[in-house]
Amino acid sequence: MKLHNISLNNLRRRKAKMAFLTIGLMVGIATIVTLVTLTRSMAGDIERKMDEFGANILITPRSNDLAMSYGGISLGGISFDQREIREADLALIHTIENNRNISAVSPKVLGGIKAGGRDALLVGVDFESELRMKQWWEIFGAAPQGDGEVLLGSDAARSLEVMAGDEVVLNGETFRVAGVLAQTGSQDDALVFAPLKKAQMLLGKEGRITLVEVAALCSGCPIGDMVVQIAEKLPDAKVSAIQQVVESRLHALDQFRRFALGVAAVVVFIGALIVFVTMMGSVNERTTEIGVFRAIGFRQSHIMRIILLEALLVSLLAGLLGYAAGMGAAKLALPVMTQGSTAQLVWDPAVAAGSVTLALLVGLLASLYPARHASRLDPTEALRAL
Amino acid sequence: MIRLTNLTKHYQSGDETVAALRGVSLAIAAGEFVTIMGQSGSGKSTLLSILGGMNHPTTGEVEMAGVRLYDLSGEKLADFRSQNLGFVFQSFHLIPYLTALENVMLPLAITALKREAKFEAARRALDQVGLGAKLDRLPNQLSGGEQERVAIARAIVNRPKILLADEPTGNLDTRLSEEVMALFRTLNEDGQTVVMVTHNPDNCAYADRTITLRDGLIVPNAELPTARLMATA
C-alpha cells in the first residue's frame, strides 16, 4: 500500500466521474489537436494554391535608369549600362540557403517578331515551369510539346486569325499552334509563347534571359532574405519581391492562426473549468476520507500528492485519447474543409507531445487549488465525529 | 504518559463565545484504560480531538509521551499522530474503495516499510481482531461489528502508544458492543493505553478509570463501575 494505490483505487471506484473528467478534458484537447492540424494542413494547402497563383520574386537585368525632365515637362527616361542575365547563371538560384522554399523558376526571353506579316511580342518560356506557375491558364487545344509548336494569347490568335491546330509563320519559320489561351485579362492575351530555346534563336538572344519569375513555396518564409540571397548569386540582376502576393499570403495564414489560437484558448479554459469543478466536487465528496487520512498522520503534502496523482493520471489519459480523437476528427474534416482538394494531413510528433503536455498542464493546474483545499481541511471538522 | 494542564477551548458561534472546555487538568498513565463520559455538549469530543493533536486548545498544555504536542508544527504534529496515535471513529470511517486489508494498511502507506512488511503487519492486526479470513472484503461486504473490528485493526496496525476511540460502540447492538469492548480490554491488557469517549455507562465497566465531564469541567468523585472496581468487588 502506497499513496499511488489510494489514487488508483479511487479512480477505479469513481469510474463515471473520472470518465466525465477524462472526456471533458479529452474533448478540449481533441478540439485543439483538430484545429491545429486542420489549420496547418489547410495552411499548407492554401500556401500551395497561392503559390499556384503566380510568382512572388521577379529577377530582371540590372540597369541604370535616368528619369529625364526639363522645365517641369517629363521627357520619359532612358536606361543605360543595361546588363543581362545569362541562362547558365539560373542554376545559381537553386544554390541559395533557402533553396527548399523555391517552388518554380520560370525564365523568359522577350522580343518583337514578325508573325504572319504583323508585329507581335514573342515570349520564350520553359512550358513545364510556366504551366506549373500559371495554373489558372485555360488552353483551347493543348500545351506545346516540342520546338515546332507555340501557344497564343487570345488577342494574338484573333489578330493573326489562327486557331489551335493551325500554322503560323514567325520570322519566316513555320510553327504549329498547339493551343490558344482563354481570355486572361492580362498582358498574356497579346503574347505569342514559344519554347525558350526556339525563342532565343528567333530573337538572336541565345543563352540570354530577359526576366525570371520565381515562386517561393513557404509559410511566412523569409522572402526578403531569399531576395537578398538571389541577388548575391546574381550580381548583374535586379531581384525584387512582389510584395502584394507575399503580404496577402502572410495575412491569410495569420488569420488562420489567430482563429485557431482564439478557439484553442476558449477550449482550454472550458477544459480547465471542467477539471476544476469536477476535482473540487470530488474533494468535497471525500471530506470525511481526507479527514481520516489526516487523523492517522498523513501530511498535507501526502493529501496533495494523492489528489494531484489522480489529476495527472486522468490528464495523461485525456491527452493521449484527445490526440487520437483530434487527429481522427481532423482526418474526417479535412476533405470537407478543403472541398476535396489534395490537402495532406500533417502528422507532427510535436502536436502529439504538445497535446499530452497541455493536458497534463491544464489538469494539474486546475487541480492545484482543489488539492490544496483538500490538504488544508481541518481533520476535526472533516470527521465531525471527533 | 499523558498530561493535560488547565485546558480550555473556546469556540466562536456568531457573536457568542462558547466554552467547550473550562480548565481541564488530567493525567493518564501508560497502559491505562480510561473512558470519558458526559452528556452531549459536555466537551468530551473536544477533549478527545485535542488529545488527538487535531484541535489546538485555547489555553493550557498537552504533554504526551514526553512531547508538548501543540509546540509541534502542523506537519510534525501529523508525524506524531502517525507514529504515536491510533484512532477509532464512531462511524468506522473505513475507505469504501479499499479492502479490509488495504484499509488496515492505510496508516503504513506513508511509512518506509517494505510492501511485505506492511502486508504482514496488516494481516497480523486483522488476525488480532478476529478477521484474518476476510482480508479481501470491501467494507460494504462486512457487518457493522466487522467494520468496527477493521477500524480497530487500522488503529493498532502501527503499534501506537495511545489508542483514542470516539463512541466505538455507538452504532452497534448490545452483543456486538460487548464483543468490541472485550477486544479493547484485551488490547489494554496487552499493554495498550486506551482513551475512549462513550455515552454508554456499561462500557465503563471495561475501563480502569472513568472521567465524567460536565459543562467543560471534570466532575470530581463521579462514581461509575470500572474494571478495577469490579475486580475489587
Coordinates of C-alpha atoms in Angstrom, one line a residue:
Chain A
M1 CA 0.0 0.0 0.0
K2 CA 1.4 3.3 -1.1
L3 CA -0.1 6.7 -1.9
H4 CA -0.5 5.9 -5.6
N5 CA -2.6 2.8 -4.6
I6 CA -5.1 5.2 -3.0
S7 CA -5.2 7.3 -6.1
L8 CA -5.6 4.3 -8.4
N9 CA -8.3 2.7 -6.3
N10 CA -10.2 5.9 -6.1
L11 CA -10.1 6.3 -9.8
R12 CA -11.4 2.8 -10.2
R13 CA -14.2 3.4 -7.8
R14 CA -15.4 6.6 -9.3
K15 CA -15.4 5.4 -12.8
A16 CA -18.3 7.6 -14.0
K17 CA -16.9 10.8 -12.6
M18 CA -13.4 10.1 -13.8
A19 CA -14.8 9.2 -17.2
F20 CA -16.6 12.5 -17.3
L21 CA -13.5 14.3 -16.3
T22 CA -11.4 12.5 -18.9
I23 CA -14.0 13.1 -21.6
G24 CA -14.2 16.8 -20.7
L25 CA -10.5 17.3 -20.9
M26 CA -10.2 15.0 -23.9
V27 CA -12.8 16.9 -25.9
G28 CA -10.8 20.1 -25.2
I29 CA -7.5 18.5 -26.3
A30 CA -9.1 16.8 -29.3
T31 CA -10.6 20.2 -30.4
I32 CA -7.2 21.8 -30.2
V33 CA -5.5 19.0 -32.0
T34 CA -8.1 19.1 -34.7
L35 CA -7.9 22.9 -35.1
V36 CA -4.1 22.9 -35.1
T37 CA -3.8 20.0 -37.5
L38 CA -6.6 21.4 -39.7
T39 CA -5.1 24.9 -39.7
R40 CA -1.6 23.6 -40.5
S41 CA -2.9 21.2 -43.2
M42 CA -5.1 23.9 -44.7
A43 CA -2.4 26.5 -44.4
G44 CA -0.2 24.2 -46.4
D45 CA -2.9 23.7 -48.9
I46 CA -3.6 27.4 -49.2
E47 CA 0.0 28.1 -49.5
R48 CA 0.3 25.7 -52.4
K49 CA -2.7 27.2 -54.0
M50 CA -1.5 30.7 -53.5
D51 CA 1.9 29.7 -54.9
E52 CA 0.0 28.4 -57.9
F53 CA -1.4 31.9 -58.4
G54 CA 2.0 33.2 -59.5
A55 CA 5.4 34.3 -58.8
N56 CA 6.4 36.3 -55.7
I57 CA 10.0 37.1 -56.8
L58 CA 11.0 38.9 -60.0
I59 CA 14.5 38.9 -61.4
T60 CA 15.3 41.4 -64.2
P61 CA 18.6 42.5 -65.7
R62 CA 20.3 45.4 -63.7
S63 CA 20.4 48.7 -65.5
N64 CA 20.8 52.3 -64.5
D65 CA 17.7 54.3 -65.3
L66 CA 17.7 58.1 -65.6
A67 CA 14.4 60.0 -65.5
M68 CA 14.5 63.0 -67.8
S69 CA 12.6 66.2 -67.3
Y70 CA 13.1 69.8 -68.3
G71 CA 11.1 72.8 -67.2
G72 CA 8.6 70.6 -65.5
I73 CA 8.0 68.6 -68.6
S74 CA 8.7 64.9 -68.4
L75 CA 10.7 63.6 -71.3
G76 CA 10.5 60.0 -70.2
G77 CA 13.6 58.2 -69.2
I78 CA 16.5 56.3 -70.6
S79 CA 18.2 53.1 -69.5
F80 CA 21.9 52.7 -69.9
D81 CA 24.5 50.3 -68.7
Q82 CA 21.9 47.6 -69.4
R83 CA 23.2 44.2 -68.2
E84 CA 21.8 40.8 -68.9
I85 CA 21.1 37.5 -67.2
R86 CA 22.9 34.5 -68.6
E87 CA 20.9 31.3 -68.8
A88 CA 23.8 29.4 -67.4
D89 CA 23.5 31.5 -64.2
L90 CA 20.0 30.3 -63.5
A91 CA 21.3 27.2 -61.8
L92 CA 22.8 29.5 -59.1
I93 CA 19.2 30.3 -57.9
H94 CA 18.9 26.8 -56.6
T95 CA 22.1 27.1 -54.6
I96 CA 20.7 29.8 -52.2
E97 CA 20.3 28.9 -48.5
N98 CA 16.5 28.9 -48.7
N99 CA 16.5 26.7 -51.9
R100 CA 14.0 24.3 -50.3
N101 CA 11.4 27.1 -50.5
I102 CA 11.7 27.5 -54.2
S103 CA 8.7 26.0 -55.9
A104 CA 9.3 27.1 -59.5
V105 CA 11.8 29.1 -61.6
S106 CA 10.4 30.4 -64.8
P107 CA 12.9 32.1 -67.1
K108 CA 11.7 34.2 -70.0
V109 CA 13.1 35.8 -73.1
L110 CA 11.1 38.7 -74.7
G111 CA 11.4 40.3 -78.1
G112 CA 9.4 41.7 -81.1
I113 CA 8.9 39.5 -84.1
K114 CA 7.0 39.4 -87.4
A115 CA 4.1 37.0 -87.2
G116 CA 2.2 36.4 -90.4
G117 CA 3.3 39.8 -91.6
R118 CA 2.2 41.6 -88.4
D119 CA 4.3 42.8 -85.4
A120 CA 3.9 40.6 -82.3
L121 CA 5.6 40.2 -79.0
L122 CA 7.3 36.8 -78.6
V123 CA 7.9 35.3 -75.2
G124 CA 10.2 32.3 -74.9
V125 CA 9.3 30.2 -71.8
D126 CA 10.0 26.9 -70.2
F127 CA 6.5 25.5 -70.6
E128 CA 6.8 23.0 -67.8
S129 CA 7.6 25.6 -65.1
E130 CA 5.3 28.2 -66.8
L131 CA 2.3 26.0 -66.7
R132 CA 3.0 25.0 -63.1
M133 CA 3.2 28.6 -62.1
K134 CA 0.1 29.7 -64.1
Q135 CA -2.4 27.1 -63.3
W136 CA -5.3 29.4 -64.0
W137 CA -4.5 29.3 -67.7
E138 CA -7.2 27.7 -69.7
I139 CA -5.9 26.3 -73.0
F140 CA -8.1 25.6 -76.0
G141 CA -6.1 22.8 -77.7
A142 CA -3.0 21.6 -75.9
A143 CA 0.2 22.8 -74.4
P144 CA 3.1 22.9 -76.8
Q145 CA 5.1 19.6 -76.8
G146 CA 8.1 20.4 -79.0
D147 CA 10.2 23.1 -80.6
G148 CA 7.8 23.4 -83.6
E149 CA 4.8 24.3 -81.5
V150 CA 3.6 27.6 -80.0
L151 CA 0.9 28.9 -77.7
L152 CA -1.0 32.1 -78.5
G153 CA -2.8 34.5 -76.3
S154 CA -6.4 35.1 -77.2
D155 CA -5.9 38.5 -78.7
A156 CA -2.8 37.4 -80.6
A157 CA -4.8 34.4 -82.1
R158 CA -7.6 36.7 -83.1
S159 CA -5.2 39.2 -84.6
L160 CA -3.3 36.5 -86.5
E161 CA -6.6 34.8 -87.4
V162 CA -5.5 31.4 -86.3
M163 CA -6.9 28.6 -84.1
A164 CA -5.5 25.6 -82.3
G165 CA -4.1 23.2 -84.9
D166 CA -3.4 26.0 -87.5
E167 CA 0.0 27.1 -88.6
V168 CA 1.7 30.4 -88.1
V169 CA 4.9 31.9 -89.5
L170 CA 7.3 33.6 -87.1
N171 CA 10.3 35.4 -88.6
G172 CA 10.0 33.2 -91.6
E173 CA 9.8 29.9 -89.7
T174 CA 6.5 27.9 -89.6
F175 CA 5.1 26.7 -86.3
R176 CA 2.0 24.7 -85.4
V177 CA -0.4 26.5 -82.9
A178 CA -0.8 23.8 -80.3
G179 CA -3.2 25.8 -78.2
V180 CA -4.9 29.2 -77.6
L181 CA -5.3 30.7 -74.2
A182 CA -8.7 31.7 -73.0
Q183 CA -9.0 35.4 -72.2
T184 CA -7.0 36.2 -69.0
G185 CA -7.4 40.0 -69.0
S186 CA -3.6 40.3 -68.6
Q187 CA -0.7 41.0 -70.9
D188 CA -0.7 37.3 -71.7
D189 CA -3.6 37.8 -74.1
A190 CA -1.4 39.6 -76.6
L191 CA 1.6 37.3 -76.4
V192 CA 3.0 34.5 -78.6
F193 CA 4.6 31.8 -76.3
A194 CA 7.3 29.7 -77.8
P195 CA 9.7 27.2 -76.3
L196 CA 12.6 29.1 -74.6
K197 CA 15.4 27.8 -76.8
K198 CA 13.5 28.4 -80.0
A199 CA 12.5 31.9 -79.0
Q200 CA 16.1 32.7 -78.1
M201 CA 17.1 31.6 -81.5
L202 CA 14.4 33.5 -83.3
L203 CA 15.3 36.7 -81.3
G204 CA 19.0 36.2 -81.7
K205 CA 19.4 36.0 -77.9
E206 CA 20.9 32.6 -77.4
G207 CA 21.9 31.9 -73.8
R208 CA 20.3 35.1 -72.6
I209 CA 17.3 35.7 -70.4
T210 CA 15.1 38.8 -70.2
L211 CA 13.5 38.1 -66.8
V212 CA 12.9 35.3 -64.4
E213 CA 9.9 34.7 -62.3
V214 CA 10.4 32.7 -59.1
A215 CA 7.6 31.2 -57.0
A216 CA 8.7 30.7 -53.4
L217 CA 6.7 28.0 -51.6
C218 CA 6.6 28.8 -47.9
S219 CA 4.6 29.6 -44.9
G220 CA 5.8 33.0 -43.8
C221 CA 9.2 32.1 -45.2
P222 CA 11.7 35.0 -45.4
I223 CA 11.0 36.3 -48.9
G224 CA 13.2 39.3 -48.1
D225 CA 16.1 37.0 -47.2
M226 CA 15.6 35.0 -50.3
V227 CA 15.7 38.2 -52.4
V228 CA 19.0 39.1 -50.8
Q229 CA 20.3 35.6 -51.3
I230 CA 19.4 35.5 -55.0
A231 CA 20.8 39.0 -55.5
E232 CA 24.1 37.8 -54.0
K233 CA 24.2 34.9 -56.5
L234 CA 23.2 37.1 -59.5
P235 CA 25.1 40.4 -59.1
D236 CA 24.1 41.6 -62.6
A237 CA 20.4 41.1 -61.9
K238 CA 17.8 43.2 -60.0
V239 CA 15.9 41.0 -57.7
S240 CA 12.6 42.2 -56.1
A241 CA 9.8 40.7 -54.1
I242 CA 6.3 41.1 -55.4
Q243 CA 5.1 42.4 -52.1
Q244 CA 1.4 42.2 -52.6
V245 CA 1.5 38.4 -53.1
V246 CA 3.7 38.0 -50.1
E247 CA 1.6 40.1 -47.8
S248 CA -1.7 38.6 -48.8
R249 CA -0.2 35.1 -48.3
L250 CA 1.0 36.0 -44.8
H251 CA -2.2 37.8 -44.0
A252 CA -4.3 34.7 -44.9
L253 CA -2.1 32.4 -42.8
D254 CA -2.1 34.8 -39.9
Q255 CA -5.8 34.9 -39.9
F256 CA -6.0 31.2 -39.7
R257 CA -3.5 31.1 -36.8
R258 CA -5.4 33.7 -34.9
F259 CA -8.7 31.9 -35.3
A260 CA -7.1 28.7 -34.1
L261 CA -5.4 30.4 -31.2
G262 CA -8.7 32.1 -30.1
V263 CA -10.7 28.9 -30.3
A264 CA -7.9 26.9 -28.5
A265 CA -7.8 29.4 -25.7
V266 CA -11.6 29.2 -25.1
V267 CA -11.5 25.4 -25.3
V268 CA -8.5 25.2 -22.9
F269 CA -10.4 27.5 -20.5
I270 CA -13.5 25.3 -20.6
G271 CA -11.4 22.2 -20.1
A272 CA -9.7 23.7 -17.1
L273 CA -13.1 24.7 -15.7
I274 CA -14.4 21.1 -16.1
V275 CA -11.3 19.7 -14.3
F276 CA -11.5 22.3 -11.6
V277 CA -15.3 21.8 -10.9
T278 CA -15.0 18.0 -11.0
M279 CA -11.9 17.8 -8.8
M280 CA -13.4 20.3 -6.3
G281 CA -16.6 18.2 -6.2
S282 CA -14.5 15.1 -5.7
V283 CA -12.7 16.7 -2.8
N284 CA -15.9 17.8 -1.2
E285 CA -17.3 14.3 -1.5
R286 CA -14.2 12.9 0.1
T287 CA -14.1 15.3 3.0
T288 CA -14.5 12.5 5.6
E289 CA -12.0 10.3 3.8
I290 CA -9.4 13.2 3.8
G291 CA -10.2 13.7 7.5
V292 CA -9.3 10.1 8.2
F293 CA -6.1 10.4 6.2
R294 CA -5.2 13.5 8.2
A295 CA -6.2 11.9 11.6
I296 CA -4.0 8.9 11.0
G297 CA -1.0 11.0 10.3
F298 CA -1.0 11.9 6.6
R299 CA 0.8 15.2 6.0
Q300 CA -0.8 17.9 3.9
S301 CA 1.8 17.1 1.2
H302 CA 0.6 13.5 1.2
I303 CA -3.0 14.6 0.5
M304 CA -1.9 16.9 -2.3
R305 CA 0.1 14.1 -3.8
I306 CA -3.0 11.8 -3.8
I307 CA -5.2 14.4 -5.5
L308 CA -2.6 15.6 -8.0
L309 CA -1.7 12.0 -8.9
E310 CA -5.3 11.3 -9.7
A311 CA -5.4 14.5 -11.8
L312 CA -2.1 13.5 -13.5
L313 CA -3.4 10.1 -14.5
V314 CA -6.7 11.4 -15.8
S315 CA -4.9 14.2 -17.7
L316 CA -2.4 11.8 -19.2
L317 CA -5.2 9.6 -20.5
A318 CA -7.2 12.6 -21.7
G319 CA -4.1 13.9 -23.5
L320 CA -3.5 10.6 -25.3
L321 CA -7.2 10.0 -26.2
G322 CA -7.6 13.7 -27.1
Y323 CA -4.7 13.4 -29.6
A324 CA -6.1 10.3 -31.2
A325 CA -9.6 11.7 -31.4
G326 CA -8.3 15.1 -32.6
M327 CA -6.3 13.5 -35.4
G328 CA -9.3 11.3 -36.3
A329 CA -11.6 14.3 -36.5
A330 CA -9.1 16.3 -38.5
K331 CA -8.8 13.4 -41.0
L332 CA -12.5 13.3 -41.4
A333 CA -12.9 17.1 -41.5
L334 CA -10.1 17.9 -43.8
P335 CA -11.7 16.8 -47.1
V336 CA -14.9 18.7 -46.2
M337 CA -13.0 21.9 -45.1
T338 CA -10.8 21.9 -48.3
Q339 CA -13.6 20.8 -50.5
G340 CA -12.0 17.8 -51.9
S341 CA -8.6 19.4 -52.7
T342 CA -5.5 17.3 -52.3
A343 CA -4.6 18.8 -48.9
Q344 CA -2.4 16.5 -46.9
L345 CA -3.0 15.8 -43.2
V346 CA 0.0 17.0 -41.2
W347 CA 1.2 14.3 -38.7
D348 CA 3.6 16.1 -36.4
P349 CA 5.0 14.4 -33.3
A350 CA 5.3 17.8 -31.8
V351 CA 1.5 18.1 -31.8
A352 CA 1.3 14.7 -30.0
A353 CA 3.8 15.7 -27.4
G354 CA 2.2 19.2 -27.1
S355 CA -1.3 17.8 -26.6
V356 CA -0.2 15.4 -23.8
T357 CA 1.8 18.2 -22.2
L358 CA -1.1 20.6 -22.5
A359 CA -3.5 18.1 -21.0
L360 CA -1.1 17.5 -18.1
L361 CA -0.6 21.2 -17.6
V362 CA -4.3 22.1 -17.7
G363 CA -5.2 19.1 -15.5
L364 CA -2.6 19.7 -12.9
L365 CA -3.0 23.5 -12.7
A366 CA -6.8 23.2 -12.5
S367 CA -6.4 20.6 -9.7
L368 CA -3.9 22.6 -7.7
Y369 CA -6.5 24.6 -5.8
P370 CA -8.8 21.6 -5.0
A371 CA -5.7 19.6 -3.9
R372 CA -4.5 22.5 -1.7
H373 CA -8.0 22.9 -0.4
A374 CA -8.2 19.2 0.5
S375 CA -4.8 19.2 2.2
R376 CA -5.8 22.1 4.4
L377 CA -9.1 20.6 5.6
D378 CA -9.4 20.6 9.3
P379 CA -9.5 16.9 10.3
T380 CA -11.7 17.6 13.2
E381 CA -14.3 19.4 11.1
A382 CA -13.8 16.9 8.3
L383 CA -14.7 14.0 10.6
R384 CA -17.3 15.8 12.6
A385 CA -17.5 12.8 14.8
L386 CA -14.4 13.8 16.7
Chain B
M1 CA 2.3 9.3 29.6
I2 CA -0.5 11.9 29.0
R3 CA -0.7 15.1 31.0
L4 CA -3.3 17.8 30.4
T5 CA -2.8 21.1 32.3
N6 CA -5.6 23.6 32.7
L7 CA -7.0 23.1 29.2
T8 CA -9.6 25.5 27.9
K9 CA -11.2 25.6 24.5
H10 CA -13.5 28.3 23.3
Y11 CA -15.4 28.3 20.1
Q12 CA -16.9 31.3 18.4
S13 CA -20.6 30.9 17.5
G14 CA -21.7 34.1 15.8
D15 CA -21.2 36.9 18.3
E16 CA -21.2 34.4 21.2
T17 CA -18.1 32.6 22.6
V18 CA -18.8 29.1 23.7
A19 CA -16.6 27.5 26.3
A20 CA -16.3 23.7 25.4
L21 CA -13.5 23.1 28.0
R22 CA -13.1 25.4 31.0
G23 CA -9.8 24.3 32.7
V24 CA -9.3 20.5 32.4
S25 CA -6.3 19.0 34.1
L26 CA -5.7 15.3 33.8
A27 CA -3.0 12.7 33.9
I28 CA -3.3 9.3 32.2
A29 CA -0.6 6.7 32.9
A30 CA 0.9 4.4 30.3
G31 CA -1.2 1.2 29.9
E32 CA -4.3 2.7 31.4
F33 CA -7.8 2.3 30.0
V34 CA -9.7 5.5 30.6
T35 CA -13.3 6.2 29.5
I36 CA -14.6 9.7 29.2
M37 CA -18.3 10.1 29.9
G38 CA -20.6 13.0 29.7
Q39 CA -23.7 14.3 28.1
S40 CA -23.8 15.9 24.6
G41 CA -22.1 19.3 24.7
S42 CA -20.1 18.4 27.9
G43 CA -16.8 18.8 26.0
K44 CA -15.7 15.1 25.8
S45 CA -15.3 15.0 21.9
T46 CA -13.4 18.3 22.1
L47 CA -11.1 16.8 24.7
L48 CA -10.5 13.7 22.5
S49 CA -9.7 15.8 19.5
I50 CA -7.3 17.9 21.5
L51 CA -5.7 14.6 22.7
G52 CA -5.5 13.5 19.1
G53 CA -3.4 16.5 18.1
M54 CA -6.1 17.8 15.8
N55 CA -7.6 20.7 17.7
H56 CA -5.5 23.4 19.3
P57 CA -6.6 24.3 22.8
T58 CA -7.3 27.9 23.6
T59 CA -5.1 27.8 26.6
G60 CA -3.3 25.0 28.5
E61 CA -0.8 22.3 27.7
V62 CA -0.9 18.8 26.4
E63 CA 2.1 16.7 27.0
M64 CA 2.1 13.2 25.5
A65 CA 5.0 10.7 25.5
G66 CA 7.3 13.4 26.7
V67 CA 6.3 15.8 23.9
R68 CA 4.4 19.1 24.2
L69 CA 2.0 18.3 21.5
Y70 CA 1.0 21.8 20.4
D71 CA 4.5 23.1 20.3
L72 CA 4.9 20.9 17.2
S73 CA 4.3 22.4 13.7
G74 CA 1.5 21.1 11.6
E75 CA 3.5 18.5 9.7
K76 CA 5.4 17.4 12.8
L77 CA 2.1 17.0 14.5
A78 CA 0.9 14.8 11.6
D79 CA 4.1 12.7 12.0
F80 CA 3.4 12.5 15.8
R81 CA -0.1 11.2 15.1
S82 CA 1.3 8.7 12.6
Q83 CA 3.9 7.3 15.0
N84 CA 2.1 7.5 18.4
L85 CA -1.7 7.6 18.0
G86 CA -4.4 5.2 16.7
F87 CA -7.9 6.4 16.1
V88 CA -11.2 4.5 16.2
F89 CA -14.1 6.6 15.0
Q90 CA -17.8 6.2 15.8
S91 CA -18.8 5.7 12.2
F92 CA -15.8 3.5 11.4
H93 CA -14.8 5.8 8.5
L94 CA -13.4 2.9 6.5
I95 CA -12.4 3.9 3.0
P96 CA -15.1 2.3 0.9
Y97 CA -13.0 1.5 -2.2
L98 CA -10.2 -0.3 -0.2
T99 CA -10.4 -3.9 1.0
A100 CA -10.2 -4.7 4.7
L101 CA -6.5 -5.4 4.3
E102 CA -5.9 -2.2 2.4
N103 CA -7.8 -0.1 5.0
V104 CA -5.7 -1.6 7.7
M105 CA -2.5 -0.9 5.7
L106 CA -3.5 2.7 5.2
P107 CA -1.5 4.2 8.2
L108 CA 1.5 2.3 6.8
A109 CA 1.2 3.9 3.3
I110 CA 3.3 6.8 4.5
T111 CA 6.0 4.8 6.2
A112 CA 9.2 3.4 4.6
L113 CA 8.2 -0.2 5.4
K114 CA 8.5 -2.7 2.6
R115 CA 5.4 -4.0 0.9
E116 CA 5.7 -7.4 2.5
A117 CA 6.2 -5.9 6.0
K118 CA 3.1 -3.7 5.5
F119 CA 1.1 -6.7 4.4
E120 CA 2.3 -8.8 7.3
A121 CA 1.6 -6.1 9.9
A122 CA -1.9 -5.6 8.5
R123 CA -2.6 -9.3 8.4
R124 CA -1.5 -9.6 12.0
A125 CA -3.7 -6.8 13.1
L126 CA -6.7 -8.3 11.4
D127 CA -5.9 -11.7 13.0
Q128 CA -5.8 -9.9 16.3
V129 CA -9.3 -8.6 15.9
G130 CA -10.5 -12.0 14.5
L131 CA -10.9 -11.0 10.8
G132 CA -7.9 -12.9 9.4
A133 CA -10.3 -14.7 7.0
K134 CA -11.8 -11.6 5.5
L135 CA -8.8 -9.7 4.2
D136 CA -10.2 -9.0 0.7
R137 CA -13.7 -7.9 1.6
L138 CA -14.7 -4.4 0.9
P139 CA -16.3 -2.5 3.8
N140 CA -19.8 -2.9 2.3
Q141 CA -19.3 -6.7 2.4
L142 CA -18.8 -6.7 6.1
S143 CA -21.2 -6.4 9.0
G144 CA -21.2 -3.4 11.4
G145 CA -19.3 -5.3 14.0
E146 CA -16.7 -6.5 11.4
Q147 CA -16.3 -3.0 10.1
E148 CA -15.6 -1.8 13.7
R149 CA -13.0 -4.5 14.1
V150 CA -11.4 -3.4 10.8
A151 CA -11.3 0.1 12.2
I152 CA -9.7 -1.1 15.4
A153 CA -7.1 -3.1 13.4
R154 CA -6.3 0.0 11.4
A155 CA -5.9 1.9 14.6
I156 CA -3.4 -0.6 16.1
V157 CA -1.5 -1.6 13.0
N158 CA 1.4 0.7 13.5
R159 CA 1.5 -0.2 17.2
P160 CA 0.6 3.3 18.6
K161 CA 1.4 4.3 22.1
I162 CA -2.1 5.6 22.6
L163 CA -5.4 4.4 21.2
L164 CA -8.1 7.0 21.0
A165 CA -11.7 5.9 20.4
D166 CA -14.7 8.0 19.9
E167 CA -18.0 6.2 20.7
P168 CA -16.8 3.0 19.1
T169 CA -19.9 1.1 20.0
G170 CA -22.3 3.9 19.2
N171 CA -23.6 2.2 16.0
L172 CA -23.5 -1.4 17.4
D173 CA -26.1 -3.6 19.1
T174 CA -25.5 -4.8 22.7
R175 CA -23.9 -8.1 21.7
L176 CA -21.5 -6.5 19.2
S177 CA -20.8 -3.7 21.7
E178 CA -19.8 -6.2 24.3
E179 CA -17.5 -8.0 21.8
V180 CA -15.8 -4.8 20.8
M181 CA -15.4 -3.6 24.4
A182 CA -13.9 -7.0 25.2
L183 CA -11.5 -6.5 22.4
F184 CA -10.4 -3.1 23.7
R185 CA -10.0 -4.7 27.1
T186 CA -7.8 -7.4 25.6
L187 CA -5.7 -4.8 23.8
N188 CA -5.3 -2.9 27.0
E189 CA -4.3 -6.0 29.0
D190 CA -1.6 -6.4 26.3
G191 CA -0.2 -3.0 27.4
Q192 CA -2.1 -0.6 25.1
T193 CA -3.1 2.7 26.5
V194 CA -6.8 3.4 25.6
V195 CA -8.7 6.6 26.0
M196 CA -12.3 6.2 25.0
V197 CA -15.2 8.6 24.7
T198 CA -18.6 6.9 25.3
H199 CA -22.2 7.6 26.1
N200 CA -22.8 4.1 27.4
P201 CA -22.2 3.6 31.1
D202 CA -21.9 -0.2 30.6
N203 CA -18.7 0.4 28.6
C204 CA -17.1 2.0 31.7
A205 CA -17.1 -1.5 33.3
Y206 CA -14.2 -2.4 30.9
A207 CA -12.1 0.6 31.8
D208 CA -9.6 1.2 34.7
R209 CA -11.0 4.7 35.2
T210 CA -13.8 6.8 34.1
I211 CA -13.7 10.6 33.9
T212 CA -17.0 12.4 33.7
L213 CA -17.2 15.8 32.1
R214 CA -20.0 18.3 32.6
D215 CA -20.1 21.8 31.0
G216 CA -16.4 21.6 30.1
L217 CA -15.2 20.6 33.6
I218 CA -14.3 17.3 35.1
V219 CA -16.9 16.2 37.7
P220 CA -15.0 15.2 40.9
N221 CA -15.7 11.8 42.6
A222 CA -18.2 10.7 39.9
E223 CA -19.0 7.0 40.7
L224 CA -19.1 4.6 37.9
P225 CA -18.3 0.9 37.7
T226 CA -14.9 0.3 36.3
A227 CA -12.9 -2.9 35.7
R228 CA -10.7 -2.2 38.7
L229 CA -13.7 -1.5 41.0
M230 CA -15.5 -4.6 39.7
A231 CA -12.4 -6.7 40.2
T232 CA -12.1 -5.4 43.8
A233 CA -15.8 -6.2 44.4

